[in-house]
XYZ file of C-alpha atoms in Angstrom:
293
model
C -47.333 32.232 -93.201
C -48.094 32.681 -89.491
C -48.363 36.480 -89.357
C -49.026 36.515 -85.610
C -45.716 34.736 -84.989
C -43.981 37.061 -87.450
C -45.199 40.226 -85.737
C -44.496 38.681 -82.335
C -40.868 38.152 -83.299
C -40.646 41.598 -84.889
C -41.907 43.266 -81.717
C -39.424 41.318 -79.582
C -36.624 42.192 -81.991
C -37.472 45.903 -81.926
C -37.564 45.987 -78.116
C -34.245 44.192 -77.641
C -32.846 46.240 -80.525
C -33.801 49.419 -78.665
C -31.425 48.417 -75.863
C -28.714 47.618 -78.426
C -29.343 51.080 -79.855
C -28.749 52.582 -76.408
C -25.379 50.835 -76.239
C -24.490 51.958 -79.760
C -25.550 55.569 -79.181
C -23.147 55.822 -76.236
C -20.269 54.543 -78.357
C -21.049 56.724 -81.369
C -21.469 59.828 -79.184
C -17.957 59.358 -77.808
C -16.586 58.670 -81.286
C -18.302 61.738 -82.738
C -16.615 64.098 -80.271
C -13.363 62.343 -79.323
C -12.729 60.505 -82.611
C -11.854 57.226 -80.956
C -13.458 53.848 -80.299
C -13.956 53.096 -76.610
C -12.961 49.431 -76.290
C -14.118 49.441 -72.665
C -17.684 50.381 -73.612
C -19.097 46.873 -73.208
C -17.421 46.511 -69.813
C -19.410 49.478 -68.547
C -22.569 47.711 -69.714
C -21.490 44.785 -67.508
C -20.774 47.206 -64.639
C -24.378 48.388 -64.920
C -25.557 44.797 -64.752
C -23.511 44.094 -61.619
C -24.657 47.351 -60.011
C -28.264 46.150 -60.393
C -27.285 42.722 -59.027
C -25.662 44.272 -55.930
C -28.555 46.675 -55.258
C -31.035 43.819 -55.609
C -28.995 41.574 -53.320
C -28.453 44.206 -50.601
C -31.741 46.094 -50.658
C -34.081 44.014 -52.820
C -34.420 46.861 -55.317
C -36.014 46.301 -58.702
C -33.373 46.771 -61.432
C -35.283 49.639 -63.036
C -35.399 51.481 -59.706
C -31.602 51.404 -59.596
C -31.500 53.525 -62.771
C -32.144 56.565 -60.555
C -28.679 56.008 -59.077
C -26.940 54.130 -61.899
C -27.269 56.919 -64.483
C -25.650 59.721 -62.430
C -23.001 57.346 -61.065
C -22.159 56.194 -64.597
C -21.844 59.795 -65.724
C -19.537 60.699 -62.820
C -17.321 57.639 -63.360
C -17.079 58.344 -67.104
C -16.252 62.031 -66.612
C -13.567 61.173 -64.029
C -11.980 58.551 -66.291
C -11.795 61.073 -69.112
C -10.323 63.835 -66.926
C -7.864 61.644 -65.028
C -6.765 59.205 -67.750
C -7.936 59.854 -71.293
C -7.262 63.594 -71.330
C -3.542 62.766 -71.046
C -3.586 60.951 -74.394
C -6.360 62.836 -76.216
C -3.865 64.579 -78.514
C -1.690 61.507 -79.055
C -2.012 59.119 -81.982
C -5.490 57.500 -82.294
C -4.100 54.053 -81.494
C -2.755 55.387 -78.158
C -6.267 56.428 -77.118
C -7.677 53.067 -78.166
C -4.975 51.222 -76.214
C -5.843 53.321 -73.152
C -9.506 52.262 -73.371
C -8.415 48.655 -73.921
C -6.370 48.896 -70.714
C -9.432 50.241 -68.867
C -11.396 47.267 -70.218
C -8.833 44.813 -68.848
C -8.844 46.508 -65.431
C -12.660 46.493 -65.163
C -12.959 42.874 -66.306
C -10.343 41.617 -63.846
C -11.724 43.654 -60.936
C -15.174 42.196 -61.562
C -13.687 38.712 -61.795
C -11.839 39.152 -58.478
C -14.904 40.625 -56.766
C -17.714 38.411 -58.055
C -15.928 35.348 -59.430
C -16.541 33.801 -62.823
C -20.028 32.443 -62.115
C -22.720 34.257 -64.160
C -25.233 36.260 -62.117
C -28.668 37.647 -62.836
C -31.636 39.262 -61.117
C -34.989 37.524 -60.877
C -37.992 39.842 -60.979
C -41.540 38.863 -60.054
C -42.834 39.894 -63.476
C -40.211 37.911 -65.420
C -42.848 35.657 -67.003
C -45.568 38.328 -67.298
C -46.762 39.557 -70.673
C -48.925 42.364 -72.034
C -51.472 41.591 -74.742
C -51.601 43.797 -77.820
C -54.262 42.135 -79.912
C -52.959 38.664 -80.650
C -49.386 39.666 -79.864
C -48.064 39.143 -76.341
C -45.118 41.294 -75.284
C -42.859 40.422 -72.352
C -43.185 42.968 -69.535
C -39.409 42.841 -68.998
C -38.747 43.596 -72.674
C -41.377 46.332 -72.659
C -39.849 48.015 -69.593
C -36.384 47.791 -71.143
C -37.702 49.367 -74.347
C -39.532 52.142 -72.485
C -36.451 52.917 -70.376
C -34.416 53.144 -73.576
C -36.908 55.487 -75.239
C -36.954 57.738 -72.154
C -33.149 57.960 -71.946
C -32.651 58.558 -75.682
C -35.430 61.176 -75.580
C -33.632 62.956 -72.722
C -30.366 62.808 -74.690
C -32.112 64.324 -77.726
C -33.389 67.221 -75.634
C -29.938 67.747 -74.124
C -28.212 67.828 -77.516
C -30.776 69.999 -79.278
C -32.281 72.270 -76.635
C -29.414 73.245 -74.327
C -26.216 75.259 -74.491
C -24.228 72.184 -73.473
C -25.744 70.288 -76.406
C -24.773 73.016 -78.831
C -21.243 73.020 -77.409
C -21.059 69.229 -77.860
C -22.137 69.570 -81.499
C -19.636 72.351 -82.102
C -16.805 70.308 -80.578
C -17.764 67.307 -82.681
C -17.847 69.449 -85.834
C -14.577 71.308 -85.306
C -12.675 71.126 -82.038
C -10.296 73.993 -82.852
C -13.127 76.203 -84.065
C -15.065 75.490 -80.868
C -12.057 76.510 -78.772
C -11.693 79.738 -80.748
C -15.235 80.794 -79.805
C -14.599 80.111 -76.120
C -15.838 76.547 -75.633
C -13.905 74.517 -73.061
C -13.486 71.401 -75.181
C -11.813 69.388 -72.421
C -14.879 69.951 -70.246
C -17.126 68.976 -73.148
C -15.113 65.797 -73.739
C -15.523 64.863 -70.062
C -19.278 65.458 -70.319
C -19.521 63.397 -73.508
C -17.536 60.481 -72.112
C -19.663 60.647 -68.979
C -22.823 60.548 -71.099
C -21.487 57.609 -73.109
C -20.765 55.612 -69.957
C -24.124 56.575 -68.419
C -25.874 55.197 -71.523
C -23.840 51.976 -71.340
C -24.656 51.523 -67.638
C -28.346 52.169 -68.342
C -28.328 49.448 -71.001
C -26.699 47.036 -68.544
C -29.366 47.659 -65.905
C -32.119 47.261 -68.520
C -30.642 43.941 -69.703
C -29.962 42.234 -66.368
C -33.495 40.769 -65.983
C -33.034 39.214 -69.441
C -29.407 38.077 -69.431
C -26.683 36.766 -67.142
C -23.789 39.054 -66.236
C -20.300 37.589 -66.549
C -16.979 39.477 -66.314
C -15.292 36.843 -68.468
C -17.067 37.198 -71.826
C -19.968 39.645 -71.708
C -17.942 42.865 -71.804
C -16.254 41.931 -75.079
C -19.586 40.729 -76.492
C -21.311 44.048 -75.763
C -18.388 46.058 -77.134
C -18.666 44.031 -80.337
C -22.432 44.614 -80.502
C -21.934 48.349 -79.949
C -19.352 48.424 -82.732
C -21.681 46.500 -85.059
C -24.542 48.915 -84.288
C -22.473 52.035 -84.920
C -20.879 50.743 -88.108
C -24.217 49.452 -89.467
C -25.673 52.934 -89.212
C -22.550 54.981 -89.845
C -19.924 56.094 -87.331
C -20.685 59.361 -85.553
C -24.384 59.409 -86.507
C -26.638 59.019 -83.459
C -29.855 58.618 -85.438
C -28.234 55.971 -87.618
C -26.962 54.140 -84.503
C -30.552 53.887 -83.263
C -31.656 52.342 -86.561
C -28.597 50.067 -86.527
C -29.503 48.829 -83.044
C -33.098 48.112 -84.040
C -31.892 46.281 -87.150
C -29.461 44.159 -85.129
C -32.158 43.219 -82.625
C -34.626 42.220 -85.344
C -32.021 40.191 -87.260
C -30.961 38.286 -84.130
C -34.517 37.477 -83.011
C -35.731 36.513 -86.489
C -32.653 34.365 -87.103
C -33.022 32.616 -83.747
C -36.743 32.007 -84.365
C -36.666 30.793 -87.961
C -33.169 29.313 -88.293
C -31.100 28.119 -85.333
C -31.089 29.883 -81.943
C -27.576 28.561 -81.221
C -26.199 31.009 -83.814
C -28.185 34.049 -82.647
C -25.141 36.343 -82.336
C -23.741 35.139 -85.662
C -26.708 36.428 -87.693
C -26.029 40.023 -86.701
C -22.351 39.636 -87.548
C -23.267 38.189 -90.944
C -25.432 41.219 -91.768
C -22.613 43.436 -90.492
C -20.130 41.826 -92.897
C -22.560 42.136 -95.819
C -23.082 45.854 -95.098
C -19.308 46.377 -94.894
C -18.866 44.723 -98.284
C -21.692 46.626 -99.995
C -21.538 49.981 -98.176
C -18.370 50.299 -96.053
C -19.386 53.728 -94.687
C -22.537 52.233 -93.117
C -26.173 52.286 -94.203
C -26.557 55.990 -93.447
C -22.938 57.123 -93.429
C -21.372 59.483 -95.888
C -18.725 58.237 -98.252
C -15.299 59.504 -97.245
C -13.381 60.937 -100.171
C -9.857 59.663 -100.395
C -7.111 62.114 -101.166
């Protein structure tokens, strides 16, 4: 066995999986607090990609430089969407909330299509073909930067959730919304913050991916929503740590499948593992079994 090639593929899978984890963490954070799946999540990843494309086209900015502006803008947009739209249906039936996010997805996709057309777009960076040597393994600089950006953002999220009053309020709201309100927590404000954080994470992932992939309003939004759903379900819905592991697993499975089997079916390998996990452990690899009444 060629161990150098094996570890090369593993490292690539872990780095791309880290970005998948970032997408999944945003989705599972929103689910953990608001108890709904955001079907527009992947479209915000695409919005991040197009934001980087526009900033590069207008000002020549490196995609990773745009994160300084993309993250706060994503948070503001997410918080406004929650306060202006989703808060009106937060207490309705779960399917109403999901339909609202599906409507947001359709609006974003069609606005992008009208603005940029259907032709895929990307950003070329000068270091696109550059690599960093780690012994006999060579790691793409673009992948490495994407992985480092992901680690930094998830690290900041960890500190926010575990070391601040806002983080404790988010955990309390996720645990018991009524109980949180009884002790004086403004849960509507917390929900706006959480949705803003979820969108900021999705936008960050989009910016990190644009040097690697093409952005398209036609298909990519749905693809990223599906990947986010796969990541969260693989680990266990509502579990941020498990979503990180699920993202890494998905990245490794896709890269290894594309390298050793057929690259044309790269996305299918992750879905196959997803279906196997659902059959064997429906609550996810690290989820708790839900007792049926």
